[in-house]
Coordinates of C-alpha atoms in Angstrom, one line a residue:
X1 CA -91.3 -91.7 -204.0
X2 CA -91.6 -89.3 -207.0
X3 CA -90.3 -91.0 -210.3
X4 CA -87.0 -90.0 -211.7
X5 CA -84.1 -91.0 -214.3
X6 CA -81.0 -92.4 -213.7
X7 CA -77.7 -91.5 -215.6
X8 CA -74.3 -92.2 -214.6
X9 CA -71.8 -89.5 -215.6
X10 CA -68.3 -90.4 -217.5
X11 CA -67.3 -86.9 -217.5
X12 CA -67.1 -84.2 -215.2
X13 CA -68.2 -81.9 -218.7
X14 CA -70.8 -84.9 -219.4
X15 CA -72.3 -84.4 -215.5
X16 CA -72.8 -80.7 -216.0
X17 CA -74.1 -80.9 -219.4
X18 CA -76.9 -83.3 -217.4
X19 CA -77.2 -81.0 -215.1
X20 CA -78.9 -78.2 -217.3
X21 CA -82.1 -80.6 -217.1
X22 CA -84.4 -79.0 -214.3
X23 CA -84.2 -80.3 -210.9
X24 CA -81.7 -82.7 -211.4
X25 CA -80.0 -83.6 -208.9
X26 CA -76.0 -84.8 -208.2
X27 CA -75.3 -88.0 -206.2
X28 CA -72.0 -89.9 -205.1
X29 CA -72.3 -91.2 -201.4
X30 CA -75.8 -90.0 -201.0
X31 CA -75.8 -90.7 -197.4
X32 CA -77.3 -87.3 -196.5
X33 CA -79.4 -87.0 -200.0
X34 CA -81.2 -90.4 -199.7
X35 CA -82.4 -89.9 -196.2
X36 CA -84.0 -86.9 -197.5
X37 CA -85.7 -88.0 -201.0
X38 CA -87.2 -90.9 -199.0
X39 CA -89.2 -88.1 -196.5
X40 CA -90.3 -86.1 -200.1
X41 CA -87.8 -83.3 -199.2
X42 CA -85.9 -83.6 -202.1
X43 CA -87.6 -84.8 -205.2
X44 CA -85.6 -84.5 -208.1
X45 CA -86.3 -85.2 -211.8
X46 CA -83.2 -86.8 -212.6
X47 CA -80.0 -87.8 -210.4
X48 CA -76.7 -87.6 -212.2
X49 CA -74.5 -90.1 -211.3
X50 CA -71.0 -89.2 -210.5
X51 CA -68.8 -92.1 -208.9
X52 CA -67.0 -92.7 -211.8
X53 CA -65.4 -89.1 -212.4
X54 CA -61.9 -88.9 -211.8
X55 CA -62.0 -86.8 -208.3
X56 CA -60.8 -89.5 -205.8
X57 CA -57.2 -88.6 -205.7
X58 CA -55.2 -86.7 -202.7
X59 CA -52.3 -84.7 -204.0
X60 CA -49.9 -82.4 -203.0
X61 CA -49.8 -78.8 -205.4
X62 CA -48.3 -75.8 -204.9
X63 CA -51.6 -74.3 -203.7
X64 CA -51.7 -76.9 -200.8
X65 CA -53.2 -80.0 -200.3
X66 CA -55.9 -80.5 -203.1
X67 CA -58.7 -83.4 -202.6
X68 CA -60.7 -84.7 -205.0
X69 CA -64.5 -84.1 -204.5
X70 CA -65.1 -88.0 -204.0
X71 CA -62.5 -88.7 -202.0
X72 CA -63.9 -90.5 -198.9
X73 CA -64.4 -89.3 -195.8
X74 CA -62.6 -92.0 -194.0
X75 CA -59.6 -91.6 -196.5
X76 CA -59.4 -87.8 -196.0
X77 CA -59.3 -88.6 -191.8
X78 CA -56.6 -91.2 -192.6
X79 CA -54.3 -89.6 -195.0
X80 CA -50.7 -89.3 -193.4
X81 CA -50.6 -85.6 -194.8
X82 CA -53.9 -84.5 -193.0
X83 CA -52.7 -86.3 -189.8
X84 CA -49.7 -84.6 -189.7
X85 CA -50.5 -80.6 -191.0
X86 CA -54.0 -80.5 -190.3
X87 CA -55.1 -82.6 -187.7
X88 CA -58.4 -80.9 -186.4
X89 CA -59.7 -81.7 -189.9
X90 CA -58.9 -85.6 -189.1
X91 CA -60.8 -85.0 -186.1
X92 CA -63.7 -83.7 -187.2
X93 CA -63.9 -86.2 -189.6
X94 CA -63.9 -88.9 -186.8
X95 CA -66.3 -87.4 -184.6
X96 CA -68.6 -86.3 -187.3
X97 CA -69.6 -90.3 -187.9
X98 CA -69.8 -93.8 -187.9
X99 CA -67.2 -95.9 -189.6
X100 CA -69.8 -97.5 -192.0
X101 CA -71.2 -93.9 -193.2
X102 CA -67.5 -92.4 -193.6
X103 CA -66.2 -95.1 -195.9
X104 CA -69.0 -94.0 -198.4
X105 CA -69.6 -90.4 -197.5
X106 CA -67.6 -87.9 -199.9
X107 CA -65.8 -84.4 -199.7
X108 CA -68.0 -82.8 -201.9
X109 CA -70.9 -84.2 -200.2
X110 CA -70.0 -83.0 -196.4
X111 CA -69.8 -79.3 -197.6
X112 CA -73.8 -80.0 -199.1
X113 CA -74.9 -81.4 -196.0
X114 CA -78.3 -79.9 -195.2
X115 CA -79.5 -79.1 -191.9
X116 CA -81.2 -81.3 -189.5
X117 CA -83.5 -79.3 -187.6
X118 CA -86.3 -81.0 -186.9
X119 CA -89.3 -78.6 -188.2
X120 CA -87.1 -78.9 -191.4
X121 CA -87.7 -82.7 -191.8
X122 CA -91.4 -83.1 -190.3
X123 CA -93.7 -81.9 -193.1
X124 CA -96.5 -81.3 -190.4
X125 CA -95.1 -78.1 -189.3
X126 CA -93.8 -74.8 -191.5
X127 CA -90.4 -74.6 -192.5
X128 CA -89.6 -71.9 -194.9
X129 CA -86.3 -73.9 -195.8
X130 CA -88.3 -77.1 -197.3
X131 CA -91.2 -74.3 -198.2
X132 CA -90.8 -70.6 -198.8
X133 CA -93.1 -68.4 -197.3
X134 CA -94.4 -70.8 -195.1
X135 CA -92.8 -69.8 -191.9
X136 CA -90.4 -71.2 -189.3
X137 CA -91.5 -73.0 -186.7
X138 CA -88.3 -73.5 -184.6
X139 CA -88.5 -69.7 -183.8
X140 CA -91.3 -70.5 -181.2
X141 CA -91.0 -74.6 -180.6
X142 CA -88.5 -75.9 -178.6
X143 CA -85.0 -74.4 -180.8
X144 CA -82.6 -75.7 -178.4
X145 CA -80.1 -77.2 -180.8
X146 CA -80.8 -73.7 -183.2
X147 CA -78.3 -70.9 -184.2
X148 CA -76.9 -68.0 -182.1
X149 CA -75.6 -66.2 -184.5
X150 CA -76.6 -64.9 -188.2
X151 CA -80.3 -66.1 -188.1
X152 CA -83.1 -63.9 -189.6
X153 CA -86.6 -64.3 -188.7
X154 CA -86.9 -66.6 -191.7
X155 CA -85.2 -69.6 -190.6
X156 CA -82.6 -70.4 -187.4
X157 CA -81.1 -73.3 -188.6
X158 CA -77.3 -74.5 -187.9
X159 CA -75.8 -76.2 -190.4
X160 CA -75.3 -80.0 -189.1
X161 CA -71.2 -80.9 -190.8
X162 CA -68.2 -81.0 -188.3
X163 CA -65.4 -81.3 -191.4
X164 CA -66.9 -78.2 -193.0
X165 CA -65.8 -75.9 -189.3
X166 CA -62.1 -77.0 -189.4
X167 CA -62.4 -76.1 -193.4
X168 CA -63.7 -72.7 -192.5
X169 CA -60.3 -72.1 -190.2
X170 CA -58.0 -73.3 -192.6
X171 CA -59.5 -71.1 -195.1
X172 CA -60.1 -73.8 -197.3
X173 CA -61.2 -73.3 -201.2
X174 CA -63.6 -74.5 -202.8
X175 CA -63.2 -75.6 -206.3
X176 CA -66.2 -76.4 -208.9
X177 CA -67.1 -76.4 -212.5
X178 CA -70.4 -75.6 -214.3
X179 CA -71.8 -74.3 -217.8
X180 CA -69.8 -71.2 -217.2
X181 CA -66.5 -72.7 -216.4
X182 CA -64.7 -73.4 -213.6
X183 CA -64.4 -71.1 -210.6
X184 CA -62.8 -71.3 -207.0
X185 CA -64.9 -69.9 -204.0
X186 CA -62.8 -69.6 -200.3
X187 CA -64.8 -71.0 -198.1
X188 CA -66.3 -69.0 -195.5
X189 CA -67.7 -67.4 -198.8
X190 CA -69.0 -70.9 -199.9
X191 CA -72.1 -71.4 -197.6
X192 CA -75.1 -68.8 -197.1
X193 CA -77.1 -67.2 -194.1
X194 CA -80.8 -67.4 -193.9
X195 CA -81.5 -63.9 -194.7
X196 CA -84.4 -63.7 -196.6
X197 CA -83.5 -66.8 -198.7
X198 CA -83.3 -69.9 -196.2
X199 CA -83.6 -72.6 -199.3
X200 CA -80.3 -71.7 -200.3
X201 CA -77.7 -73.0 -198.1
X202 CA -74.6 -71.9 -200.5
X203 CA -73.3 -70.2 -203.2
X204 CA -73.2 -72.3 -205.9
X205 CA -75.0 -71.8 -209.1
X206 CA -77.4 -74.1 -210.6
X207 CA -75.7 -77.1 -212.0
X208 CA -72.4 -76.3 -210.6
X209 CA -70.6 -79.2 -209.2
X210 CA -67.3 -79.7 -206.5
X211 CA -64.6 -80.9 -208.0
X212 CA -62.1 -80.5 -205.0
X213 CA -61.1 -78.7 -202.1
X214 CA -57.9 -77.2 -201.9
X215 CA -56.5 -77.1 -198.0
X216 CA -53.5 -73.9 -198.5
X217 CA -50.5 -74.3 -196.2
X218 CA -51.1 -74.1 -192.5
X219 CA -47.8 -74.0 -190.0
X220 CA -50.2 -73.2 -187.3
X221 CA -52.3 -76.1 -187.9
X222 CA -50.6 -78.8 -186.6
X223 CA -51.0 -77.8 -183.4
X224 CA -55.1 -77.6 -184.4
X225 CA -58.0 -78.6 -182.3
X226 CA -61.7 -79.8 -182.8
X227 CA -63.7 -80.2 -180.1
X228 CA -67.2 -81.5 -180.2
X229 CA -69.9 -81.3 -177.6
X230 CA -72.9 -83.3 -177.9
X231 CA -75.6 -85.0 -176.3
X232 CA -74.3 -88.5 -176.3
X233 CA -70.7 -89.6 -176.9
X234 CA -72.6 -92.4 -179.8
X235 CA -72.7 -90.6 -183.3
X236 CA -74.9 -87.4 -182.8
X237 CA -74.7 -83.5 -184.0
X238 CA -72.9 -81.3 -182.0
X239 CA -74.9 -79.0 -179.9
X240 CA -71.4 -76.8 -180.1
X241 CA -68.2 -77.7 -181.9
X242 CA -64.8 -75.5 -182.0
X243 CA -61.8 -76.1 -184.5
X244 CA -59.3 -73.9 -182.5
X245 CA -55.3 -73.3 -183.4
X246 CA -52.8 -71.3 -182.0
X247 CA -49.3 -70.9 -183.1
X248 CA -46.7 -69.7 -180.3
X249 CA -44.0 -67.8 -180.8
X250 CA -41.5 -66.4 -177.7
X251 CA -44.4 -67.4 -175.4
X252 CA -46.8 -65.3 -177.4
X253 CA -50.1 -65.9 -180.0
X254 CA -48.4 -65.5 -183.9
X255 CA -51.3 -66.9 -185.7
X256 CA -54.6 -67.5 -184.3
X257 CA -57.6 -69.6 -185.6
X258 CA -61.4 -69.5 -184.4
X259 CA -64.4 -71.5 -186.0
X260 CA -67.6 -73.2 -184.6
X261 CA -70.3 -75.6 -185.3
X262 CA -73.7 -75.6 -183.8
X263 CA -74.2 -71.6 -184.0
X264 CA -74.8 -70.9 -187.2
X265 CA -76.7 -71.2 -190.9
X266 CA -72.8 -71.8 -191.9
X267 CA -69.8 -72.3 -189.9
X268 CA -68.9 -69.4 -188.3
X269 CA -65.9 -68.1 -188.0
X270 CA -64.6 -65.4 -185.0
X271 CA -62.0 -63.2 -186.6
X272 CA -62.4 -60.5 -183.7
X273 CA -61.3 -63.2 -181.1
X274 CA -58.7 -64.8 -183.8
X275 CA -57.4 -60.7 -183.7
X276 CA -57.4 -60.3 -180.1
X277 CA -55.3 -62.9 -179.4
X278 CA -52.6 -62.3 -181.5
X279 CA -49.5 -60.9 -179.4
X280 CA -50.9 -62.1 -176.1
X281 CA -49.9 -64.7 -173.5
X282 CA -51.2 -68.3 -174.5
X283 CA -52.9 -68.3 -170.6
X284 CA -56.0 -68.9 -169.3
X285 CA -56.9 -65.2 -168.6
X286 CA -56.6 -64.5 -172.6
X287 CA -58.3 -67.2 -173.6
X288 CA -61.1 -66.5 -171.3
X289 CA -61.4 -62.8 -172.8
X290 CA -61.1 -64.6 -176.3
X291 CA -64.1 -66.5 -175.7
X292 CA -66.0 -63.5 -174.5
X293 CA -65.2 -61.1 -177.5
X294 CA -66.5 -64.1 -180.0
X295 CA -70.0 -65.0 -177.9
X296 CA -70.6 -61.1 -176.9
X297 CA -72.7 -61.1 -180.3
X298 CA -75.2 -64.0 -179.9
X299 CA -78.9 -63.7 -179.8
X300 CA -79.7 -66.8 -177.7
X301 CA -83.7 -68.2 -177.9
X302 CA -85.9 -68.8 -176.0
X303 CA -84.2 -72.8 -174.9
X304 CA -80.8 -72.6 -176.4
X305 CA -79.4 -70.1 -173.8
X306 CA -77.2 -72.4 -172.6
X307 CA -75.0 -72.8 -175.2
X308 CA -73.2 -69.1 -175.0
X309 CA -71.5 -70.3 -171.9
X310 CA -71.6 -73.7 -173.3
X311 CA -69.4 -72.2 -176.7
X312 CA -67.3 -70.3 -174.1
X313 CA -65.9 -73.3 -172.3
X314 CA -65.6 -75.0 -175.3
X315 CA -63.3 -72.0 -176.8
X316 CA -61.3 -71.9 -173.8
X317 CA -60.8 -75.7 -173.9
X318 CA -59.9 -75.7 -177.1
X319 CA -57.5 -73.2 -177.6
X320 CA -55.4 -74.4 -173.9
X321 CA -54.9 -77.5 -175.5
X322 CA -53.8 -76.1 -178.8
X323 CA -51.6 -73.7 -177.3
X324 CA -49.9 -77.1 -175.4
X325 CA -49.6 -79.0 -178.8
X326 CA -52.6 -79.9 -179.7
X327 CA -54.4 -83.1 -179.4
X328 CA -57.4 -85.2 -178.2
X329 CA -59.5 -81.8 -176.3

């Protein structure tokens, strides 16, 4: 492993300061950046210590419910308030991993999560994500776990979270603070497609850091679903995941909410299906054309096919239960 410093932050103004020094490099939880600085992925100059900030606190505002960047995975999932309004978020949160990684794993850290395509972390084949101009080999190995929608011929990664596809339903913001100041970014604005650019998975600017993430009021959310399909019920990625909410009102869809994991460089959310269903009867015939309208765009390849009728099932699943209460899907 490449040589680096060591400074823990006592300030989030102290942490950004740090942060100006070249390839320095954030860390709280670390379970995602560890794993990858011990295969040479990530090799950073410097790591800036930030478990000591003062970001660990859950509070109510009167922009919503606003959580502290190193608040805990495991503490988000069991907070009464995210239980009771937002419960798909709780559930993602408990599917996306093992007790022992969520009681260290932080909300800043989920949303920085980076892929886990498997041409991305073996160094004996191209990857233009871990090396510019190198080439992707997923686009002609075996790309069955790799994205349907928003790819580019440059890379056709998903992006691995579960928390971060509720987040981009709720329409979540993100808050952070760099040399410049501080600045909020919503969320489905936060992470990046491939395009032309696959290093970059979001939107920040160098040296920015989370602070928090701000969760705006959500009467349809408590009815909210997520839904994970994987290969093995034991902690794994989801092949396809759907946060799903429907509010009712006189038997028909008020408020309608769409996102999936698994498809995507970034969560992605279906706002033509969420505007279908509006106005129509919560049955199984509109939720049927629902999940046709959102899949009618994917470009499957050549061994994830089966995931468009995969996604579909999973959206009509999904959004039944919701309309029935929500729940366990």
């Amino acid at each position: 492993m490449k040589n680096f410093s060591y400074v823990r932050a006592t300030s989030v103004k102290e942490a950004v300061q740090q942060a100006s020094i070249p390839q320095s490099m954030f860390i709280a939880g670390g379970t995602n950046l560890v794993d990858r600085m011990k295969v040479f992925l990530d090799e950073p100059s410097q790591l800036i210590d930030i478990t000591r900030l003062d970001m660990t606190r859950i509070e109510q505002t009167k922009d919503g419910l606003r959580l502290g960047a190193l608040v805990s995975n495991t503490a988000v999932a069991d907070h009464p308030e995210v239980r009771r309004s937002y419960p798909m978020l709780a559930r993602a949160i408990l599917l996306g991993a093992s007790q022992q990684i969520r009681n260290v794993a932080t909300t800043g850290g989920n949303l920085l999560q980076r892929t886990r395509c498997p041409y991305y972390y073996d160094t004996a084949f191209d990857c233009n994500k871990r090396e510019p101009g190198s080439g992707c080999a997923a686009l002609t190995g075996i790309n069955r776990i790799h994205a349907l929608f928003g790819a580019s011929d440059q890379c056709v990664a998903v992006h691995p979270s579960d928390m971060c596809v509720p987040l981009a339903a709720l329409d979540a913001i993100v808050e952070v603070e760099g040399s410049k100041g501080k600045r909020q970014i919503p969320f489905t604005d936060f992470h990046r497609l491939p395009g032309n650019t696959p290093q970059r998975d979001t939107n920040l600017e160098p040296g920015e850091l989370i602070t928090a993430l701000i969760l705006p009021p959500a009467p349809f959310a408590k009815s909210s679903v997520y839904l994970k399909l994987r290969d093995r019920a034991s902690y794994a990625f989801a092949l396809v995941s759907v946060a799903a909410a429907v509010e009712l009102a006189d038997s028909r869809i008020k408020t309608a909410r769409l996102a999936m994991g698994g498809m995507a460089h970034k969560p992605w959310r279906f706002t033509e299906a969420e505007t279908f269903l509006i106005g129509k009867a919560a049955n199984t015939e509109t939720f049927q054309q629902a999940a046709e309208i959102a899949l009618k765009g994917a470009k499957p390849l050549e061994y994830n096919g089966f995931k468009v009728e995969l996604a579909k099932r999973a959206i009509r699943r999904a959004l039944t239960v919701s309309a029935k209460g929500g729940g366990i899907a």
